[in-house]
Amino acid sequence: MGKKAEQMFFKYGILMFLITLGLIFSIISPYFLTVGNITVVLRQISIVGICTVGMTMVILTGGIDLAVGATMALSSIILAKLLVSGVNILLAIILTLLVGIILGLINGLLINKMNISPLITTLGTLTIFRGITYIVTGGLPVYGFPKGFSYIGQGYVGMIPVPVIILALVYGAGYFILYSTKLGRYIYGIGGNESASILSGVNVKKVKYMVYAISGGLAGIASIVMLSRINSALPNAGIGFELDVVTAVVLGGISVNGGEGRLTGVIIGSLIIGVLSNGMILMSIGEYYQLVVKGVVLLTAVGLDNVVKR
Amino acid sequence: MNKKILTLKNITKNYPGVVALRDVNLEFEKGKVHAIVGENGAGKSTLIKIITGAIDKTSGEMYFKGEKVENNNPIISIEKGINAVYQEFNLIPALTISENIFYGYELVNGIVLDKKHMYEESEKLLEELGVKLSPNTIIKNIGIGNQQIVEIAKALVKKVEVLILDEPTASLTNSEIKNLFKIIEKLRKEGVAIIYISHRLHEVFEISDIITVFRDGELIMKKDTIEFNEDELVNLMVGRDLDKHFIKNVDSRNVENKKVLELKNICTKYINDVSFDLKKGEILGIAGLVSSGRTEIANALFGVDEIYQGHIFVNNKKARIKSPRDAMDKGIAFITEDRKNLGLILEMPIKQNTSYASLSKWSNAGIIDKVKEEKDVLDMLSNLKVRYSSIKEKVKNLSGGNQQKVVISKCLLTDSDIIIFDEPTRGIDIGSKEEVYKIMMELVKLGKSIIMISSEMPEILNMSDRILVMSSGRVVSEYKRGEVTSEQIFKDSASLLKGRDYGKKS
């Protein structure tokens, strides 16, 4: 019986944590558990959430993509410039997605061809992409977009905000890829044992191109949502964003060594971060303290998980 | 004077749903070699891990020199003089031999490492163990046989009162085994208690004083070695009568005179001018010492190592093989000797491991038909009699024999016609071995062709239709079955060794 309970905790530990957190906040603030507030939380996590799906795939292969924040910033600036110069919204969105995918492929190229480790590769491209963003804008924000554009970030379908719908679609697609396609199987396999994957005839390089391209493409989608939400492209947007994404993924139980963890855990990881910020704001805890709490939560959750695993 | 050094009383170890050890009482004496035998999953590894404190016992007591051992852990047991050489290597690939031997127990002058002293000690030990390698050689550059010897050296450099050897000869050549036995003999005279675990019964009879048989977590029998005979021992281990515990490939009637594979003058970084062919329905055995280039033939054939010169023909057509993918497309499968590092993804479930190399078979536009996949996987696993509780179980939880069968299942699902078995029965128990041989024979009956690389002489002599012997990267001789003795094969395999420091790849 004791073992059963342990297994339950291992499997659902992160979920229990989320529920406990929710209970605490709903006791402290009666406003917390209202439809309005839950919608706010979901909308808040949508941008990070979209990128966690790509990051999950990258980390599962044993890599990491530190360039997501910079990719998002550069894509959003390009989108903003396109919109301001009067390009059709749909065309501009497609081009932005392409930009994101190409930036991701650059990461894949460096990792595959130059054999630079993912950490260093994406640290390098993070800096380069950010630099280009500043060069293109001269450090100034870009704004003044056509009217319809704000619908993506601010609109609703029924009671559900559009960004939340986009997030749900991205999760769904991610889940499908990871658990129903060859690509998904190979993503897990490569992170579990790259040499065995090569000997099993898997085109490991192609899979790596794919995951970095997906991560870049999702950063492109996130940039569209972000731009539409704040209606202005800031060259310094998304600084430190990659850390939020990695935090949610790791909190969700994805092993940084690759090959282990489920996407459902990542959804919960993202929710924990969203609930935590929201709850602390409701409790009027200062921003500086919030940072400390987030760090402590990450270490506690992952630490507990490891203790239980043993 | 009490000769008992280690006493186990009523030791039980439970895992969820499994009793790994049940109420074991056992004593070990100084100056004796205690062999422990049993099939995989019999509880031998669990027993060792409890002695060394790597895992906790569920109940029971352990006494060392009459004193009860509490809160045991590997550091405490090493301090007491209990040293274990595990079947799985615990070496650090990027460090040198000497650094590995002294790892965690470095000699120092003040706070400075005494490298000179450690170098000299390592050199002395390696010489005693009969290895001609510089202590400054990096571990990852030496063969698996030499790594095993470094593991043993690592144990010997510490204070040893109890030495546990878990399958120490699995990757050693005959001369290396002889050296090891000399050392065991010397340690026995010095009063060390040796716990020797092996599947190779002739070694057990040669070296041990006392044999303890385990089966399904229980101690079945303990007697002096001279009181046992081999058949009795096998029966006790397996728990059923085996008329003979070695299956023979009785005749070559399956071999058709049709070449499915031909290598012409193949050169890679490791092999030189290798030519041979493989016929339909044939088992071609490749013998030779460790690092004589046997596995490297497989690597050349499977697109792992670059081919500098020569050509490969599959079904009389020239084949360009640049990657494992190319090889598999040509119908070649490779069952690696290193199943943990190269054959399996240990953290993945059995099902995903089994289907991993042939997902395209069940996929349409990249989407896997999981129902078909699962059906084919289940069929294959039951064909090969793999024992598991659920295909969702991680493959690392299986015993060695069952893991090997998963690797084989995975290769068979690729529907390849040419299958390379590299050390097909390394580190697996007699029952599983027998099943692996049966599988191989089924395969040739179906018209598949097998290249079998092996260090086990009985395997080579009994299973192969033809035998190639390798020495220093070259094929030195070829025999039909029955035309050769193991002595001749040993002679041939050493024929090109002179003046070469084998094991060291330049």
mmCIF file of N, CA, C and O in Angstrom, chain A residues 93-158:
data_model
loop_
_atom_site.group_PDB
_atom_site.id
_atom_site.type_symbol
_atom_site.label_atom_id
_atom_site.label_comp_id
_atom_site.label_asym_id
_atom_site.label_seq_id
_atom_site.Cartn_x
_atom_site.Cartn_y
_atom_site.Cartn_z
ATOM 1 N N ILE A 93 1.895 37.065 -40.992
ATOM 2 C CA ILE A 93 1.942 36.006 -39.976
ATOM 3 C C ILE A 93 2.692 34.786 -40.509
ATOM 4 O O ILE A 93 3.558 34.225 -39.831
ATOM 5 N N ILE A 94 2.394 34.438 -41.762
ATOM 6 C CA ILE A 94 3.071 33.276 -42.346
ATOM 7 C C ILE A 94 4.572 33.530 -42.434
ATOM 8 O O ILE A 94 5.396 32.669 -42.096
ATOM 9 N N LEU A 95 4.934 34.743 -42.864
ATOM 10 C CA LEU A 95 6.359 35.068 -42.964
ATOM 11 C C LEU A 95 7.035 34.997 -41.594
ATOM 12 O O LEU A 95 8.158 34.505 -41.465
ATOM 13 N N THR A 96 6.333 35.462 -40.575
ATOM 14 C CA THR A 96 6.896 35.434 -39.228
ATOM 15 C C THR A 96 7.160 34.013 -38.764
ATOM 16 O O THR A 96 8.199 33.712 -38.168
ATOM 17 N N LEU A 97 6.196 33.148 -39.060
ATOM 18 C CA LEU A 97 6.372 31.732 -38.711
ATOM 19 C C LEU A 97 7.605 31.169 -39.400
ATOM 20 O O LEU A 97 8.408 30.465 -38.794
ATOM 21 N N LEU A 98 7.749 31.527 -40.685
ATOM 22 C CA LEU A 98 8.910 31.051 -41.441
ATOM 23 C C LEU A 98 10.205 31.544 -40.806
ATOM 24 O O LEU A 98 11.176 30.790 -40.683
ATOM 25 N N VAL A 99 10.187 32.814 -40.392
ATOM 26 C CA VAL A 99 11.382 33.374 -39.745
ATOM 27 C C VAL A 99 11.733 32.545 -38.510
ATOM 28 O O VAL A 99 12.893 32.147 -38.313
ATOM 29 N N GLY A 100 10.719 32.260 -37.693
ATOM 30 C CA GLY A 100 10.959 31.464 -36.484
ATOM 31 C C GLY A 100 11.561 30.105 -36.824
ATOM 32 O O GLY A 100 12.544 29.670 -36.218
ATOM 33 N N ILE A 101 10.985 29.454 -37.835
ATOM 34 C CA ILE A 101 11.471 28.124 -38.224
ATOM 35 C C ILE A 101 12.910 28.209 -38.725
ATOM 36 O O ILE A 101 13.760 27.388 -38.365
ATOM 37 N N ILE A 102 13.185 29.247 -39.528
ATOM 38 C CA ILE A 102 14.552 29.379 -40.062
ATOM 39 C C ILE A 102 15.553 29.622 -38.927
ATOM 40 O O ILE A 102 16.629 29.014 -38.888
ATOM 41 N N LEU A 103 15.179 30.479 -37.976
ATOM 42 C CA LEU A 103 16.083 30.717 -36.842
ATOM 43 C C LEU A 103 16.345 29.406 -36.086
ATOM 44 O O LEU A 103 17.468 29.123 -35.668
ATOM 45 N N GLY A 104 15.294 28.592 -35.947
ATOM 46 C CA GLY A 104 15.461 27.288 -35.290
ATOM 47 C C GLY A 104 16.376 26.375 -36.087
ATOM 48 O O GLY A 104 17.245 25.697 -35.543
ATOM 49 N N LEU A 105 16.200 26.404 -37.418
ATOM 50 C CA LEU A 105 17.040 25.560 -38.270
ATOM 51 C C LEU A 105 18.507 25.968 -38.176
ATOM 52 O O LEU A 105 19.400 25.127 -38.278
ATOM 53 N N ILE A 106 18.738 27.276 -37.980
ATOM 54 C CA ILE A 106 20.133 27.725 -37.812
ATOM 55 C C ILE A 106 20.737 27.047 -36.578
ATOM 56 O O ILE A 106 21.863 26.548 -36.614
ATOM 57 N N ASN A 107 19.962 26.997 -35.495
ATOM 58 C CA ASN A 107 20.442 26.271 -34.301
ATOM 59 C C ASN A 107 20.748 24.821 -34.633
ATOM 60 O O ASN A 107 21.802 24.295 -34.280
ATOM 61 N N GLY A 108 19.813 24.192 -35.344
ATOM 62 C CA GLY A 108 19.994 22.789 -35.713
ATOM 63 C C GLY A 108 21.234 22.593 -36.568
ATOM 64 O O GLY A 108 22.009 21.653 -36.379
ATOM 65 N N LEU A 109 21.442 23.522 -37.493
ATOM 66 C CA LEU A 109 22.601 23.433 -38.385
ATOM 67 C C LEU A 109 23.908 23.481 -37.594
ATOM 68 O O LEU A 109 24.817 22.679 -37.800
ATOM 69 N N LEU A 110 23.973 24.429 -36.692
ATOM 70 C CA LEU A 110 25.210 24.581 -35.901
ATOM 71 C C LEU A 110 25.455 23.338 -35.047
ATOM 72 O O LEU A 110 26.583 22.873 -34.922
ATOM 73 N N ILE A 111 24.373 22.813 -34.465
ATOM 74 C CA ILE A 111 24.522 21.636 -33.597
ATOM 75 C C ILE A 111 24.908 20.411 -34.418
ATOM 76 O O ILE A 111 25.805 19.656 -34.051
ATOM 77 N N ASN A 112 24.273 20.245 -35.576
ATOM 78 C CA ASN A 112 24.539 19.057 -36.399
ATOM 79 C C ASN A 112 25.854 19.132 -37.154
ATOM 80 O O ASN A 112 26.600 18.169 -37.207
ATOM 81 N N LYS A 113 26.108 20.269 -37.775
ATOM 82 C CA LYS A 113 27.260 20.345 -38.680
ATOM 83 C C LYS A 113 28.536 20.758 -37.955
ATOM 84 O O LYS A 113 29.613 20.281 -38.273
ATOM 85 N N MET A 114 28.420 21.695 -37.030
ATOM 86 C CA MET A 114 29.630 22.195 -36.375
ATOM 87 C C MET A 114 29.900 21.431 -35.087
ATOM 88 O O MET A 114 30.939 21.620 -34.468
ATOM 89 N N ASN A 115 28.918 20.614 -34.711
ATOM 90 C CA ASN A 115 29.115 19.806 -33.518
ATOM 91 C C ASN A 115 29.306 20.626 -32.248
ATOM 92 O O ASN A 115 30.045 20.235 -31.350
ATOM 93 N N ILE A 116 28.681 21.809 -32.212
ATOM 94 C CA ILE A 116 28.751 22.623 -30.993
ATOM 95 C C ILE A 116 27.619 22.146 -30.086
ATOM 96 O O ILE A 116 26.535 21.818 -30.562
ATOM 97 N N SER A 117 27.854 22.126 -28.787
ATOM 98 C CA SER A 117 26.811 21.634 -27.893
ATOM 99 C C SER A 117 25.612 22.574 -27.933
ATOM 100 O O SER A 117 25.758 23.772 -28.158
ATOM 101 N N PRO A 118 24.406 22.024 -27.754
ATOM 102 C CA PRO A 118 23.191 22.848 -27.828
ATOM 103 C C PRO A 118 23.240 24.054 -26.888
ATOM 104 O O PRO A 118 22.800 25.141 -27.235
ATOM 105 N N LEU A 119 23.794 23.857 -25.692
ATOM 106 C CA LEU A 119 23.853 24.948 -24.718
ATOM 107 C C LEU A 119 24.639 26.132 -25.287
ATOM 108 O O LEU A 119 24.185 27.272 -25.269
ATOM 109 N N ILE A 120 25.815 25.837 -25.835
ATOM 110 C CA ILE A 120 26.672 26.904 -26.353
ATOM 111 C C ILE A 120 26.104 27.465 -27.650
ATOM 112 O O ILE A 120 26.058 28.680 -27.845
ATOM 113 N N THR A 121 25.624 26.587 -28.505
ATOM 114 C CA THR A 121 25.030 27.038 -29.768
ATOM 115 C C THR A 121 23.939 28.072 -29.511
ATOM 116 O O THR A 121 23.962 29.170 -30.051
ATOM 117 N N THR A 122 22.989 27.689 -28.654
ATOM 118 C CA THR A 122 21.835 28.567 -28.492
ATOM 119 C C THR A 122 22.170 29.777 -27.620
ATOM 120 O O THR A 122 21.518 30.800 -27.720
ATOM 121 N N LEU A 123 23.219 29.661 -26.810
ATOM 122 C CA LEU A 123 23.705 30.836 -26.083
ATOM 123 C C LEU A 123 24.262 31.832 -27.096
ATOM 124 O O LEU A 123 24.021 33.050 -27.007
ATOM 125 N N GLY A 124 24.988 31.328 -28.073
ATOM 126 C CA GLY A 124 25.548 32.169 -29.127
ATOM 127 C C GLY A 124 24.460 32.806 -29.977
ATOM 128 O O GLY A 124 24.451 34.024 -30.188
ATOM 129 N N THR A 125 23.510 31.982 -30.445
ATOM 130 C CA THR A 125 22.476 32.541 -31.325
ATOM 131 C C THR A 125 21.550 33.479 -30.547
ATOM 132 O O THR A 125 21.080 34.468 -31.098
ATOM 133 N N LEU A 126 21.338 33.196 -29.263
ATOM 134 C CA LEU A 126 20.553 34.107 -28.411
ATOM 135 C C LEU A 126 21.136 35.518 -28.515
ATOM 136 O O LEU A 126 20.443 36.495 -28.777
ATOM 137 N N THR A 127 22.449 35.597 -28.337
ATOM 138 C CA THR A 127 23.131 36.887 -28.362
ATOM 139 C C THR A 127 23.041 37.525 -29.742
ATOM 140 O O THR A 127 22.758 38.723 -29.876
ATOM 141 N N ILE A 128 23.244 36.703 -30.773
ATOM 142 C CA ILE A 128 23.208 37.226 -32.140
ATOM 143 C C ILE A 128 21.801 37.736 -32.491
ATOM 144 O O ILE A 128 21.631 38.867 -32.960
ATOM 145 N N PHE A 129 20.780 36.920 -32.216
ATOM 146 C CA PHE A 129 19.402 37.310 -32.556
ATOM 147 C C PHE A 129 19.016 38.595 -31.824
ATOM 148 O O PHE A 129 18.404 39.495 -32.374
ATOM 149 N N ARG A 130 19.407 38.655 -30.558
ATOM 150 C CA ARG A 130 19.077 39.843 -29.766
ATOM 151 C C ARG A 130 19.776 41.067 -30.370
ATOM 152 O O ARG A 130 19.180 42.137 -30.513
ATOM 153 N N GLY A 131 21.031 40.877 -30.734
ATOM 154 C CA GLY A 131 21.792 41.980 -31.333
ATOM 155 C C GLY A 131 21.133 42.466 -32.607
ATOM 156 O O GLY A 131 20.934 43.675 -32.802
ATOM 157 N N ILE A 132 20.719 41.526 -33.461
ATOM 158 C CA ILE A 132 20.067 41.909 -34.721
ATOM 159 C C ILE A 132 18.776 42.671 -34.426
ATOM 160 O O ILE A 132 18.466 43.679 -35.068
ATOM 161 N N THR A 133 18.044 42.213 -33.418
ATOM 162 C CA THR A 133 16.806 42.900 -33.048
ATOM 163 C C THR A 133 17.072 44.371 -32.720
ATOM 164 O O THR A 133 16.360 45.279 -33.168
ATOM 165 N N TYR A 134 18.138 44.624 -31.947
ATOM 166 C CA TYR A 134 18.475 46.010 -31.594
ATOM 167 C C TYR A 134 18.910 46.791 -32.823
ATOM 168 O O TYR A 134 18.548 47.953 -33.006
ATOM 169 N N ILE A 135 19.691 46.141 -33.707
ATOM 170 C CA ILE A 135 20.175 46.830 -34.907
ATOM 171 C C ILE A 135 19.005 47.251 -35.792
ATOM 172 O O ILE A 135 18.888 48.396 -36.211
ATOM 173 N N VAL A 136 18.080 46.288 -36.005
ATOM 174 C CA VAL A 136 16.946 46.565 -36.898
ATOM 175 C C VAL A 136 16.092 47.717 -36.369
ATOM 176 O O VAL A 136 15.606 48.561 -37.123
ATOM 177 N N THR A 137 15.922 47.782 -35.049
ATOM 178 C CA THR A 137 15.015 48.787 -34.483
ATOM 179 C C THR A 137 15.750 50.032 -34.016
ATOM 180 O O THR A 137 15.106 51.027 -33.690
ATOM 181 N N GLY A 138 17.066 49.958 -33.981
ATOM 182 C CA GLY A 138 17.799 51.057 -33.361
ATOM 183 C C GLY A 138 17.453 51.183 -31.890
ATOM 184 O O GLY A 138 17.610 52.240 -31.283
ATOM 185 N N GLY A 139 16.925 50.117 -31.322
ATOM 186 C CA GLY A 139 16.589 50.112 -29.897
ATOM 187 C C GLY A 139 15.244 50.745 -29.585
ATOM 188 O O GLY A 139 14.858 50.863 -28.422
ATOM 189 N N LEU A 140 14.510 51.120 -30.649
ATOM 190 C CA LEU A 140 13.228 51.799 -30.402
ATOM 191 C C LEU A 140 12.050 50.853 -30.651
ATOM 192 O O LEU A 140 12.131 49.970 -31.497
ATOM 193 N N PRO A 141 10.953 51.040 -29.933
ATOM 194 C CA PRO A 141 9.785 50.199 -30.163
ATOM 195 C C PRO A 141 9.136 50.494 -31.520
ATOM 196 O O PRO A 141 9.277 51.586 -32.049
ATOM 197 N N VAL A 142 8.445 49.476 -32.058
ATOM 198 C CA VAL A 142 7.697 49.640 -33.311
ATOM 199 C C VAL A 142 6.219 49.468 -32.973
ATOM 200 O O VAL A 142 5.847 48.530 -32.288
ATOM 201 N N TYR A 143 5.366 50.401 -33.444
ATOM 202 C CA TYR A 143 3.937 50.246 -33.173
ATOM 203 C C TYR A 143 3.110 50.847 -34.280
ATOM 204 O O TYR A 143 3.643 51.391 -35.250
ATOM 205 N N GLY A 144 1.813 50.761 -34.122
ATOM 206 C CA GLY A 144 0.884 51.265 -35.118
ATOM 207 C C GLY A 144 0.460 50.178 -36.094
ATOM 208 O O GLY A 144 0.802 50.202 -37.263
ATOM 209 N N PHE A 145 -0.246 49.162 -35.573
ATOM 210 C CA PHE A 145 -0.636 48.036 -36.421
ATOM 211 C C PHE A 145 -2.080 48.168 -36.877
ATOM 212 O O PHE A 145 -2.876 48.846 -36.241
ATOM 213 N N PRO A 146 -2.431 47.463 -37.975
ATOM 214 C CA PRO A 146 -3.831 47.506 -38.432
ATOM 215 C C PRO A 146 -4.785 47.002 -37.343
ATOM 216 O O PRO A 146 -4.394 46.227 -36.473
ATOM 217 N N LYS A 147 -6.045 47.427 -37.458
ATOM 218 C CA LYS A 147 -7.017 47.178 -36.388
ATOM 219 C C LYS A 147 -7.247 45.711 -36.059
ATOM 220 O O LYS A 147 -7.169 45.288 -34.925
ATOM 221 N N GLY A 148 -7.511 44.893 -37.078
ATOM 222 C CA GLY A 148 -7.878 43.487 -36.857
ATOM 223 C C GLY A 148 -6.821 42.693 -36.112
ATOM 224 O O GLY A 148 -7.117 41.696 -35.459
ATOM 225 N N PHE A 149 -5.583 43.143 -36.155
ATOM 226 C CA PHE A 149 -4.481 42.346 -35.643
ATOM 227 C C PHE A 149 -4.584 42.056 -34.139
ATOM 228 O O PHE A 149 -4.198 40.991 -33.658
ATOM 229 N N SER A 150 -5.145 43.009 -33.393
ATOM 230 C CA SER A 150 -5.175 42.841 -31.939
ATOM 231 C C SER A 150 -6.092 41.701 -31.489
ATOM 232 O O SER A 150 -6.018 41.245 -30.357
ATOM 233 N N TYR A 151 -6.931 41.202 -32.431
ATOM 234 C CA TYR A 151 -7.871 40.128 -32.083
ATOM 235 C C TYR A 151 -7.126 38.883 -31.580
ATOM 236 O O TYR A 151 -7.548 38.207 -30.640
ATOM 237 N N ILE A 152 -5.969 38.568 -32.206
ATOM 238 C CA ILE A 152 -5.238 37.351 -31.868
ATOM 239 C C ILE A 152 -4.855 37.331 -30.394
ATOM 240 O O ILE A 152 -4.971 36.316 -29.710
ATOM 241 N N GLY A 153 -4.407 38.463 -29.883
ATOM 242 C CA GLY A 153 -3.938 38.490 -28.507
ATOM 243 C C GLY A 153 -5.003 38.888 -27.520
ATOM 244 O O GLY A 153 -4.927 38.554 -26.337
ATOM 245 N N GLN A 154 -6.007 39.618 -27.985
ATOM 246 C CA GLN A 154 -6.960 40.197 -27.042
ATOM 247 C C GLN A 154 -8.379 39.699 -27.215
ATOM 248 O O GLN A 154 -9.229 39.923 -26.359
ATOM 249 N N GLY A 155 -8.659 39.010 -28.345
ATOM 250 C CA GLY A 155 -10.027 38.596 -28.636
ATOM 251 C C GLY A 155 -10.492 37.388 -27.831
ATOM 252 O O GLY A 155 -9.721 36.782 -27.082
ATOM 253 N N TYR A 156 -11.758 37.103 -27.972
ATOM 254 C CA TYR A 156 -12.357 35.944 -27.305
ATOM 255 C C TYR A 156 -13.150 35.125 -28.300
ATOM 256 O O TYR A 156 -13.709 35.660 -29.245
ATOM 257 N N VAL A 157 -13.204 33.821 -28.070
ATOM 258 C CA VAL A 157 -14.187 32.988 -28.752
ATOM 259 C C VAL A 157 -15.096 32.504 -27.644
ATOM 260 O O VAL A 157 -14.681 31.712 -26.807
ATOM 261 N N GLY A 158 -16.335 33.025 -27.626
ATOM 262 C CA GLY A 158 -17.196 32.764 -26.483
ATOM 263 C C GLY A 158 -16.536 33.391 -25.262
ATOM 264 O O GLY A 158 -16.239 34.580 -25.264
#
